[in-house]
XYZ file of C-alpha atoms in Angstrom:
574
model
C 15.243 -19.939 -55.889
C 18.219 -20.919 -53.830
C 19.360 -18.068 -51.574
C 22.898 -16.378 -52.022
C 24.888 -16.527 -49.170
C 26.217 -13.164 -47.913
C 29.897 -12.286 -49.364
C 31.620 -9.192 -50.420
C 31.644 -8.897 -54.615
C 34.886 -9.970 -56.473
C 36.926 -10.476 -53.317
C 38.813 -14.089 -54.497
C 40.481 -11.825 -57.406
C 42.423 -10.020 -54.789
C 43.098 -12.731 -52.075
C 41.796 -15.817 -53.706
C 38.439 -17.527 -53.045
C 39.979 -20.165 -50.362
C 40.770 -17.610 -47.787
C 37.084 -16.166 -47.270
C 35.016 -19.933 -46.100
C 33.521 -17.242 -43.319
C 30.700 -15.521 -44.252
C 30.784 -14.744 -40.517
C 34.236 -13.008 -41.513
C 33.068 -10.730 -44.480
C 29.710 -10.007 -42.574
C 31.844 -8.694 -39.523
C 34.056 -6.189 -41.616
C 31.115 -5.111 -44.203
C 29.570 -4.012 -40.830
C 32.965 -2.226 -39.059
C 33.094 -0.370 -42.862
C 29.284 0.869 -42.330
C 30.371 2.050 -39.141
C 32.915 3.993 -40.061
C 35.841 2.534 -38.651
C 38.501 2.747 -41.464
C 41.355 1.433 -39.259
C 42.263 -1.854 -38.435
C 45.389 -2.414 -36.435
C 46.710 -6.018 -35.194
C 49.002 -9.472 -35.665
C 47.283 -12.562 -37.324
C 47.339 -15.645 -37.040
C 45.307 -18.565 -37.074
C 42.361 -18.639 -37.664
C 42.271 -14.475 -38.288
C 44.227 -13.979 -40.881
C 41.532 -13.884 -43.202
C 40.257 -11.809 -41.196
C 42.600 -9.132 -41.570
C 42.465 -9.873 -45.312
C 38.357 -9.323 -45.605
C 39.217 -6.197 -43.749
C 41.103 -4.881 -46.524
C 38.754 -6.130 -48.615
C 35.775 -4.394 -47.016
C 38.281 -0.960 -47.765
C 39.552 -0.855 -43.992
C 43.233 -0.039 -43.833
C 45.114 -3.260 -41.848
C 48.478 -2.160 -40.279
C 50.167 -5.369 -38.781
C 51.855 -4.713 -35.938
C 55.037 -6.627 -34.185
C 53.278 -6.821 -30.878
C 49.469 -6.499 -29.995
C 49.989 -3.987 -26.934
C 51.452 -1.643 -29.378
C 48.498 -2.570 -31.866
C 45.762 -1.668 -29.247
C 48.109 1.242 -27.970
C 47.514 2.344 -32.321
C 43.951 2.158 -32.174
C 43.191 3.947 -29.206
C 45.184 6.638 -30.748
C 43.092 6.816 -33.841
C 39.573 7.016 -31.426
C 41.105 9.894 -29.885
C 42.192 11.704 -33.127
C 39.050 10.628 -35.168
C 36.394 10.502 -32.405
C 35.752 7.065 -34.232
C 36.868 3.802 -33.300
C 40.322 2.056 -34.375
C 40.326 -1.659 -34.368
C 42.183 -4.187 -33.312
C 42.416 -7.742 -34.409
C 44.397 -10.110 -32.250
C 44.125 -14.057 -31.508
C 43.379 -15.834 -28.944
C 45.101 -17.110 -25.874
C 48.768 -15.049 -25.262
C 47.524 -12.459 -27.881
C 44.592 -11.595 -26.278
C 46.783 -11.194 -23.025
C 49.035 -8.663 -24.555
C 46.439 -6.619 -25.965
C 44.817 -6.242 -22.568
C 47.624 -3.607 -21.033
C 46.696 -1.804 -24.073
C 42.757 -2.340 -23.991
C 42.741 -1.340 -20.099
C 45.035 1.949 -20.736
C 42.888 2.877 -24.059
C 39.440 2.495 -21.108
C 41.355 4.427 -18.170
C 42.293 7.505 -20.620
C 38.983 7.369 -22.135
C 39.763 6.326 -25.586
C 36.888 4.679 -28.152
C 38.969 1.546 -29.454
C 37.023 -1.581 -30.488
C 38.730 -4.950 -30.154
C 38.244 -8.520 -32.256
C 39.259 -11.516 -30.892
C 38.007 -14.563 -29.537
C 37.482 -15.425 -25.347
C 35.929 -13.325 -22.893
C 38.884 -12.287 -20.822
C 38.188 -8.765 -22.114
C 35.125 -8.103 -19.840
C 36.941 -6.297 -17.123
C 39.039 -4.148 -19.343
C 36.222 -2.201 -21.175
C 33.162 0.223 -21.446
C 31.335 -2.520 -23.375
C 31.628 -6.752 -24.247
C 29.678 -9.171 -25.882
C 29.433 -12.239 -27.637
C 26.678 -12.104 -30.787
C 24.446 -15.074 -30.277
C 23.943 -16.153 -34.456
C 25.560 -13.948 -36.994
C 22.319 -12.059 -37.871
C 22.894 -10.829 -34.991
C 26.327 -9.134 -35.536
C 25.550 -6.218 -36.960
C 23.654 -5.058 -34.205
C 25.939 -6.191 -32.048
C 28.562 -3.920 -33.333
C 26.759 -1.102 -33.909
C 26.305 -1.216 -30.205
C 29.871 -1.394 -29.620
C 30.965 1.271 -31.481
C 27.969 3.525 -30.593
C 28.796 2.827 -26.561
C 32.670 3.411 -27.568
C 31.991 7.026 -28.400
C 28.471 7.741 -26.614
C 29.003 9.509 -22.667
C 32.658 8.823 -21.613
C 34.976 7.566 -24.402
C 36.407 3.851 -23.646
C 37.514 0.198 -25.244
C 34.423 -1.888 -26.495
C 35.256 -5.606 -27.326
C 33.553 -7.988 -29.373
C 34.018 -11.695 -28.538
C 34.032 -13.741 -32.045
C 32.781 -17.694 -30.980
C 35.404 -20.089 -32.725
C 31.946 -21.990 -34.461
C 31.256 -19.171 -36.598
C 34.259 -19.022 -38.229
C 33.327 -21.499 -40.846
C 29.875 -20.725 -40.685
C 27.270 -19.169 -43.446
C 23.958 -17.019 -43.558
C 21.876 -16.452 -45.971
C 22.056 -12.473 -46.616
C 17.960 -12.265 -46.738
C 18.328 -12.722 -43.026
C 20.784 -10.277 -42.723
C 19.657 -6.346 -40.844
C 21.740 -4.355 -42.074
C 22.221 -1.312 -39.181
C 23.022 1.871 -40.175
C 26.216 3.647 -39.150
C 25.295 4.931 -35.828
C 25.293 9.091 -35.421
C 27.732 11.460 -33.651
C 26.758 11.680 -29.567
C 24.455 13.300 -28.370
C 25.131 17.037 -26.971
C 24.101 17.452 -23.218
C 24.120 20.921 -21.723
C 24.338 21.966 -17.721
C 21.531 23.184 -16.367
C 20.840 26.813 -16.744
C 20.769 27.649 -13.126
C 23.995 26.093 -12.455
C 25.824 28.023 -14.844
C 24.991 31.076 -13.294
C 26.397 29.954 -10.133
C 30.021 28.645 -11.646
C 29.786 32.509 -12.954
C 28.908 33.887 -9.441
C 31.733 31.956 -7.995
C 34.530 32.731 -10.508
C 33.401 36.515 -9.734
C 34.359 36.155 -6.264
C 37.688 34.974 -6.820
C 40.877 36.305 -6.306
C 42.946 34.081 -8.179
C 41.232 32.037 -10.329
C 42.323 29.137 -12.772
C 41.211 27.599 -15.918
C 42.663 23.700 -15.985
C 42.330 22.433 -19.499
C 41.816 18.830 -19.911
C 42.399 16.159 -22.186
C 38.556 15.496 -22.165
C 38.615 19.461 -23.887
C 40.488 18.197 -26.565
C 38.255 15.340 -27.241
C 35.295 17.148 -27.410
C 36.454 19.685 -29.811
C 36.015 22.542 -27.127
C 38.923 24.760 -28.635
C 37.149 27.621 -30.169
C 34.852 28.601 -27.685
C 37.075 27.650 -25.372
C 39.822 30.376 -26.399
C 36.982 33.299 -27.054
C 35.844 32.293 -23.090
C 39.557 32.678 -21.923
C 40.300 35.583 -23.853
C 36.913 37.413 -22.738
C 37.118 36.232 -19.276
C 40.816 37.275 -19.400
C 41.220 33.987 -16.635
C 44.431 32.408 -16.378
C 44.509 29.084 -17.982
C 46.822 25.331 -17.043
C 46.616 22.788 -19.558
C 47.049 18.929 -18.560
C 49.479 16.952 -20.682
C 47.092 16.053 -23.094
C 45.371 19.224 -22.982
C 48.393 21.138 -24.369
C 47.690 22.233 -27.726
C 44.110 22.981 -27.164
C 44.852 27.153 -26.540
C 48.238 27.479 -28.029
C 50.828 27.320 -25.615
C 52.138 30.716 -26.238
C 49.146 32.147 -25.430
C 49.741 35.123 -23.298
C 47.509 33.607 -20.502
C 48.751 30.123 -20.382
C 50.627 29.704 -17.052
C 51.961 25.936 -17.342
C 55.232 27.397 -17.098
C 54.251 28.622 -13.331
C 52.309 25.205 -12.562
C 53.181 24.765 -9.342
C 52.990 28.078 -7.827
C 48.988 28.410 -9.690
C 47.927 25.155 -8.473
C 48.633 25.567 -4.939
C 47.913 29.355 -4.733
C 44.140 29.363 -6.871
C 41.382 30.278 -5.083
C 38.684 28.515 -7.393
C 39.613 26.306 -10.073
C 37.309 25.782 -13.386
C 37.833 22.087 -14.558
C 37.086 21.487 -17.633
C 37.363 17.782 -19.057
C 40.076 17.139 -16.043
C 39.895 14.442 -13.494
C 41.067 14.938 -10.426
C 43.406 11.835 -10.496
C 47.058 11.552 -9.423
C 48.330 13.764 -12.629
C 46.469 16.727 -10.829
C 47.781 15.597 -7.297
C 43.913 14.541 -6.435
C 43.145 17.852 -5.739
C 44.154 17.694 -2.352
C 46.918 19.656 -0.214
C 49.653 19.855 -0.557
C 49.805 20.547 -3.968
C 46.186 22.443 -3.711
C 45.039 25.229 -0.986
C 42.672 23.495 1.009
C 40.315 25.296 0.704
C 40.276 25.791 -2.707
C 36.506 25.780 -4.825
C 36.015 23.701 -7.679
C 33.673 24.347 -10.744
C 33.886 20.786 -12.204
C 32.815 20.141 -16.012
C 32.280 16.750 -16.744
C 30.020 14.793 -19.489
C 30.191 11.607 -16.850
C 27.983 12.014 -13.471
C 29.927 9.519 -11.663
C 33.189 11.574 -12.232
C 31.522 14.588 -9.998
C 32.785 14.538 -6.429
C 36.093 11.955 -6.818
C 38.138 12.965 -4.222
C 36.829 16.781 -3.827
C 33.397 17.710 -4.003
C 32.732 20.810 -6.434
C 31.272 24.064 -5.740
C 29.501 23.875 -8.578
C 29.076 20.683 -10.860
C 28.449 21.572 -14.589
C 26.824 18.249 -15.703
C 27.361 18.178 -19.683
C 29.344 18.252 -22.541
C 32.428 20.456 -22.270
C 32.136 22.413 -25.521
C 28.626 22.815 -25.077
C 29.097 23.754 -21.494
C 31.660 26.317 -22.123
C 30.058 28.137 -24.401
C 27.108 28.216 -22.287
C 29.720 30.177 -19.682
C 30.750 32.174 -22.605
C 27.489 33.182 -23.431
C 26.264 34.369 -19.913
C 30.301 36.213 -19.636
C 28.995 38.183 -22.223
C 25.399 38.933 -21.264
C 27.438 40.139 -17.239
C 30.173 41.721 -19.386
C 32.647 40.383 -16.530
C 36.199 40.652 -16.826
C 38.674 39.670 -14.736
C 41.543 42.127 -14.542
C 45.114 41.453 -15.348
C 46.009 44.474 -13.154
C 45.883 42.256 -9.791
C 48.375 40.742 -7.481
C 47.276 37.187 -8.868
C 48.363 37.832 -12.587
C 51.592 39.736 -11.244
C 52.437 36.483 -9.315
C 52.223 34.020 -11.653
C 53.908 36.262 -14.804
C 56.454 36.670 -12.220
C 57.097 32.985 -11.850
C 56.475 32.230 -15.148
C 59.850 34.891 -15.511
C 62.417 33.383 -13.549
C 61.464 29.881 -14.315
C 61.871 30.924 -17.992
C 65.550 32.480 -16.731
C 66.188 28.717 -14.865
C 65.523 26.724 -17.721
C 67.243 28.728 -20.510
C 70.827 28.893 -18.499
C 70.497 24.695 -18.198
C 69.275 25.004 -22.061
C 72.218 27.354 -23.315
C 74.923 25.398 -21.341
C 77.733 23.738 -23.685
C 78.908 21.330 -21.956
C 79.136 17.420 -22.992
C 77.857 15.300 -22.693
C 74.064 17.727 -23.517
C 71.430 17.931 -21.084
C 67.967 17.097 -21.406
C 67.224 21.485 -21.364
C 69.859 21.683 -23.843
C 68.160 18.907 -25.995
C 65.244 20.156 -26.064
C 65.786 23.742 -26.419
C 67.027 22.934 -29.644
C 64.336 20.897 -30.766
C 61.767 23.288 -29.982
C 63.618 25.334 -32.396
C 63.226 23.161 -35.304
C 60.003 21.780 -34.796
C 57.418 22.727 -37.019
C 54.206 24.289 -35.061
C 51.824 21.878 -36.717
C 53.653 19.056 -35.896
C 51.986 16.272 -33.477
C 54.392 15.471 -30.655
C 54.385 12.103 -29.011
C 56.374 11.489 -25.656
C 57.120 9.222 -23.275
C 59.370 8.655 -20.793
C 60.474 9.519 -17.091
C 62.321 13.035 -17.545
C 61.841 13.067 -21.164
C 58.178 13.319 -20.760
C 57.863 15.454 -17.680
C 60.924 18.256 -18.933
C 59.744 17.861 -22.773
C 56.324 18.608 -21.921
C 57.809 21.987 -20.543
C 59.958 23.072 -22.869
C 58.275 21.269 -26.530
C 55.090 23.723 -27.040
C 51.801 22.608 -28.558
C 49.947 25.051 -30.509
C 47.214 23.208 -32.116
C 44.341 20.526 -30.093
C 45.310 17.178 -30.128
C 48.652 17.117 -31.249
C 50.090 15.788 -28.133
C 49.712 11.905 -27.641
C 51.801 10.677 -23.993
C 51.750 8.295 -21.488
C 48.663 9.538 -20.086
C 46.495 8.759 -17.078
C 47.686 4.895 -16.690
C 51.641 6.627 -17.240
C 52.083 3.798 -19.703
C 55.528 3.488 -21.048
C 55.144 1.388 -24.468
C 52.453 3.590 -26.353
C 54.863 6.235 -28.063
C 55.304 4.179 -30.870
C 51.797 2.373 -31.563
C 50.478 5.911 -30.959
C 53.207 7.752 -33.702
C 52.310 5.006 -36.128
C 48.711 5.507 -35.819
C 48.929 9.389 -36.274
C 51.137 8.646 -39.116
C 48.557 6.644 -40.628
C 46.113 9.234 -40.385
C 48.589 11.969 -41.531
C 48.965 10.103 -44.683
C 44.915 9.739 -45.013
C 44.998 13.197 -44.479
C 47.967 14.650 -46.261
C 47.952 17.947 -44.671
C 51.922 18.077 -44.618
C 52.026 17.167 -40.828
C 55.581 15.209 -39.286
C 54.986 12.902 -36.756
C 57.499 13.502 -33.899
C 57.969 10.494 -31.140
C 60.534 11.709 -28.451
C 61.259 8.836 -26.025
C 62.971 8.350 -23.372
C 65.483 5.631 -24.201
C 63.531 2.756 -21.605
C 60.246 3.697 -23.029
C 61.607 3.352 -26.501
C 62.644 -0.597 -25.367
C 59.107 -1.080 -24.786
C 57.735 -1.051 -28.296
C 61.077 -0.374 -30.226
C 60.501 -3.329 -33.137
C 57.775 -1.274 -33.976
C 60.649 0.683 -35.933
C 60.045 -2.036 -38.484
C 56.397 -1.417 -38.777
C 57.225 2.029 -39.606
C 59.828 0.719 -42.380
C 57.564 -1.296 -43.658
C 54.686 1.203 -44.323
C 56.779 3.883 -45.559
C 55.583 5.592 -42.656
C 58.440 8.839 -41.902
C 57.744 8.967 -38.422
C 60.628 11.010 -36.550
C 61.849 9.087 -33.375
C 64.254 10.937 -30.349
C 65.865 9.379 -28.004
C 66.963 11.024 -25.407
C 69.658 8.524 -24.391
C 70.579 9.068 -20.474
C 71.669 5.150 -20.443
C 69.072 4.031 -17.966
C 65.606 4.610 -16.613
C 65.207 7.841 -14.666
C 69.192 7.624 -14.851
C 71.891 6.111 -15.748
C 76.191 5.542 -15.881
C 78.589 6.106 -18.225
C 80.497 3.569 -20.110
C 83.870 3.925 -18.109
C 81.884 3.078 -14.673
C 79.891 0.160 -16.902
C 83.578 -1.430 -17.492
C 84.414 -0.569 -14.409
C 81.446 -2.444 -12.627
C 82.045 -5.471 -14.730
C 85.501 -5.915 -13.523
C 83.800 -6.115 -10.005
C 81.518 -9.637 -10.867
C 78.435 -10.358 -12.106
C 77.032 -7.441 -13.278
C 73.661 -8.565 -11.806
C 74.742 -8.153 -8.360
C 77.094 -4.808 -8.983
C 74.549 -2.848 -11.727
C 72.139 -0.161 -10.576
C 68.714 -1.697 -11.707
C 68.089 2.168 -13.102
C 71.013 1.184 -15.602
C 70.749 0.839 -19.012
C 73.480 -0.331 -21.505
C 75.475 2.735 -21.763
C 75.354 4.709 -25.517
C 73.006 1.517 -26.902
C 72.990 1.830 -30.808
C 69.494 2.717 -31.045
C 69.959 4.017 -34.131
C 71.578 1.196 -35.777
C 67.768 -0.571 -35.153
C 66.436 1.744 -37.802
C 69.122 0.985 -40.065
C 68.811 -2.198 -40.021
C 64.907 -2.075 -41.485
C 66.087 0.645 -44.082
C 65.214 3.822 -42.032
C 67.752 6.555 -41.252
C 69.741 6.589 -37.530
C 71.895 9.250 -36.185
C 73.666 8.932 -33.674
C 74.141 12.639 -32.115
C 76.530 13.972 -29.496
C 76.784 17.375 -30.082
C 74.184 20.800 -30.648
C 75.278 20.307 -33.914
C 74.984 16.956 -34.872
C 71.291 17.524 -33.300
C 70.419 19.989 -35.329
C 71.715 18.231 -38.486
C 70.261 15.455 -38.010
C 66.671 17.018 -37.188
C 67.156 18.766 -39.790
C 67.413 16.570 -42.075
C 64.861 13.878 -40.890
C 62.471 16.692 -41.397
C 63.049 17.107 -44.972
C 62.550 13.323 -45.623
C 59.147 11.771 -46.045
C 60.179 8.796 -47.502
C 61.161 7.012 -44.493
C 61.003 7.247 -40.878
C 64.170 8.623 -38.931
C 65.748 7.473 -35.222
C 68.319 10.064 -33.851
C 69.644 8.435 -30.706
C 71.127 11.449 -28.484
C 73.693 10.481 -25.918
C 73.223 12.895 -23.112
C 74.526 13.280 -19.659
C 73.604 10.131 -17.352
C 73.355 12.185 -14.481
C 71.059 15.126 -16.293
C 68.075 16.141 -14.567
C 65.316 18.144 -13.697
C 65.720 21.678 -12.957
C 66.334 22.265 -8.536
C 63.066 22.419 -6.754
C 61.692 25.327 -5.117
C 59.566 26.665 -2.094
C 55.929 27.920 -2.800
C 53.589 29.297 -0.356
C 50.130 28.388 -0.229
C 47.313 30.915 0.892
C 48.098 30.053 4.627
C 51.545 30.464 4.742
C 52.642 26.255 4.541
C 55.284 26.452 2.874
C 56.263 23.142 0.869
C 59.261 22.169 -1.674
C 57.287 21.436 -5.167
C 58.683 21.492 -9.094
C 57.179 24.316 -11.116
């Protein structure tokens, strides 16, 4: 009997039978399906496009994508919100090049992302590549790459598809079909050293808890919040750690960063690197002589730049409840009736006082406090927040709480400016998926929004009611208004006279939306702000752009002096 070669059933009555030649094609996405990867993000064209249609076939969801940074930027958004893999499908040659910023930022923040395409230029840029050698021999081939995606530290995979398999057939008897690989493994520290973090955090005199983005990943939040709330420790979340504890919660001190950096005693990392975003824990942002209890699932990762006190080998929601459960065997506390709590809450007071006179201040053009003051008032506590930008990022992530894990998405460890939109688009995605009545909030500076702004017509297209805000300053960390614009231009060319920080002053942002059949606003005023928010909130038909015009000149609130442990004294932001 003559053998059936291996296709997926009825798939010409949706596409028609001339676009699926490949059995190497339908073979690939059968096998992405069994692995659970249900997103597919990319831009086709030859010789994928059919590729991206078998996807569909094969019940993955295909979002094309006006740029293939912003498509890999998507589906290492969806690893990190899933714990599965996104995908993304790109061609060869210039496409492969512009997914690579986006492959090599998804690998540096840890991200599972798995990547289609066709040369081998991705071998540098992720946890795992490979070429399969016959196409019986994809299936395992991607198994592998999404198991290593997930399995130890997160990161990109990539799969290298050979341009003479594109045509090509196989008979399905020769097929191995690999099951969907399982959730990782759980790794716990060793016994004895989690007495020994304990011992140390007992001898403290002010302690810290650093939450990181690695917490969030590994679904660490409820034992995590019992641990703090027993331990009664003081608690700092990274950027991506916000949202893990609720950032209300009494003993959250982000709002005193600074000051409980420098001043801690022994710090507790948990699913933190000590990378630039945590000043490499080094002086003179840390006391140097500081003790660290590191938590990390990766070996390697123990030791960068300060060696621990105590290195907790293992998975960080395992690992912390480990500490939790020998907390409660000691029945140690430690007490909020010492100099260390009265420090920070004191801190955490007058920085509160700083930020809400620049917040209540009525002047025009608005602020970036005033902005987001107002915001935060409106925003919905389930919402997920992306951000990215210079001061938009840094001052939003101060002032725009997170009170649920992983519903912060930002620039991360790579400070890429680009992602807010891929990364709102892929939460969006999932949101919908999901329908658990979440908005989708991307507030962007207004050069991080030129980045990946035509990705406003993606979210037109998809019906996708993502909420964009940019904060408008006119140029990148600042900018002028349009009086001194006109007035530069009658100097010469504005290429020798403009500020390379300059932006177009009061771009129409908003009109970009418009022009795909979203909603723009174009806000000066408190009250055009909240209008407009307002509004954009109650619509879930269509995604919204509200370009604010604020102050060129606004910035961050005036540094101050803290005083480390041995009296150095050093000008830092809190």
């Amino acid at each position: 009997m003559k053998r059936k070669s291996y296709k997926l059933r009825n798939v010409s009555q949706y596409f028609g039978a001339a676009y699926f030649r490949a059995a190497h094609t339908l073979l690939c996405l059968c096998i992405l399906s069994l692995q659970n990867v249900e997103y597919m993000f990319g831009i086709v064209g030859v010789p994928i496009i059919e590729v991206a249609m078998a996807a569909q076939a094969a019940g993955i969801k295909y979002i094309g994508m006006r740029n293939e940074q912003a498509a890999c930027y998507a589906a290492s958004a969806i690893g990190y919100l899933t714990g599965r893999p996104g995908a993304c499908l790109v061609v060869s040659g210039p496409g492969l090049i512009h997914a690579l910023g986006g492959m090599a930022n998804a690998n540096m923040n840890c991200c599972v992302e798995f990547l289609l395409s066709y040369v081998e230029a991705c071998r540098l840029y992720s946890k795992f590549s490979a070429r399969p050698s016959s196409l019986e021999a994809i299936p395992s081939v991607i198994e592998k790459a999404v198991r290593t995606s997930i399995y130890g530290r997160p990161g990109a995979c990539y799969v290298d598809i050979a341009g003479d398999m594109v045509n090509a057939k196989v008979d399905r008897i020769n097929v191995r079909v690999v099951s969907c690989c399982p959730p990782p493994p759980v790794s716990v520290a060793e016994k004895s050293t989690i007495n020994e973090a304990i011992s140390v955090l007992k001898m403290a005199e002010r302690p810290l808890v650093i939450i990181g983005k690695g917490a969030a990943y590994g679904r660490a939040e409820t034992a995590l919040r019992e641990f703090v709330e027993v331990s009664r420790l003081p608690f700092l979340p990274t950027p991506m750690g916000k949202g893990v504890l609720p950032d209300d919660h009494p003993n959250c001190v982000a709002a005193a960063r600074s000051r409980a950096l420098l001043q801690a005693d022994v710090v507790l990392l948990l699913g933190a690197r000590l990378n630039w975003m945590l000043h490499f824990g080094l002086p003179p942002r840390f006391d140097p002589n500081v003790k660290i209890i590191q938590v990390d699932l990766c070996a390697e990762e123990m030791g960068n730049n300060i060696r621990p006190a105590v290195a907790l080998l293992g998975d960080v929601n395992a690992t912390v409840t480990q500490l939790l459960q020998q907390v409660g065997k000691d029945g140690w506390k430690y007490s909020f009736d010492t100099e260390w709590w009265s420090t920070l809450k004191a801190k955490i007071t007058a920085n509160a006082k700083i930020s809400k006179a620049l917040a209540l201040q009525s002047t025009l053009p608005m602020n970036y406090y005033t902005v987001f003051h107002h915001i935060s008032q409106l925003l919905p506590h389930d919402c997920i927040i992306v951000s990215e930008g210079a001061n938009t990022m840094d001052i939003g992530r101060t002032m725009l709480n997170n009170y649920l894990p992983r519903h912060r998405l930002d620039a991360g460890t790579f400070g890429t400016m680009g992602v807010g939109l891929g990364f709102a688009i892929a939460a969006a995605a999932l949101e919908r998926r999901e329908n658990k009545g979440q908005r989708i909030v991307c507030v962007e500076g207004d050069s991080a929004f030129g980045f990946s702004g035509m990705e406003v017509e993606t979210m037109c297209r998809y019906n996708l009611p993502v909420i964009i805000i940019v904060v408008n300053n006119n140029g990148i960390y600042s900018g002028v208004d349009p009086e001194t614009w006109k007035e530069m231009a009658k100097m010469g060319d504005l290429t020798t006279f403009a500020p390379p920080v300059t932006l177009l002053p009061e771009a129409r942002y908003d009109e970009v939306m418009t022009a795909f059949g979203g909603r723009g606003f174009l806000v000066r005023t408190v009250e055009e702000l909240r209008s407009a928010l307002q509004l954009s909130l109650s619509d879930w038909e269509r995604p919204s752009l509200l370009n604010v015009l604020i102050d060129p000149s606004s910035d961050r609130k005036q540094q101050v002096t803290v005083t480390c442990a041995e009296n150095n004294s050093v000008r830092l932001p809190d």
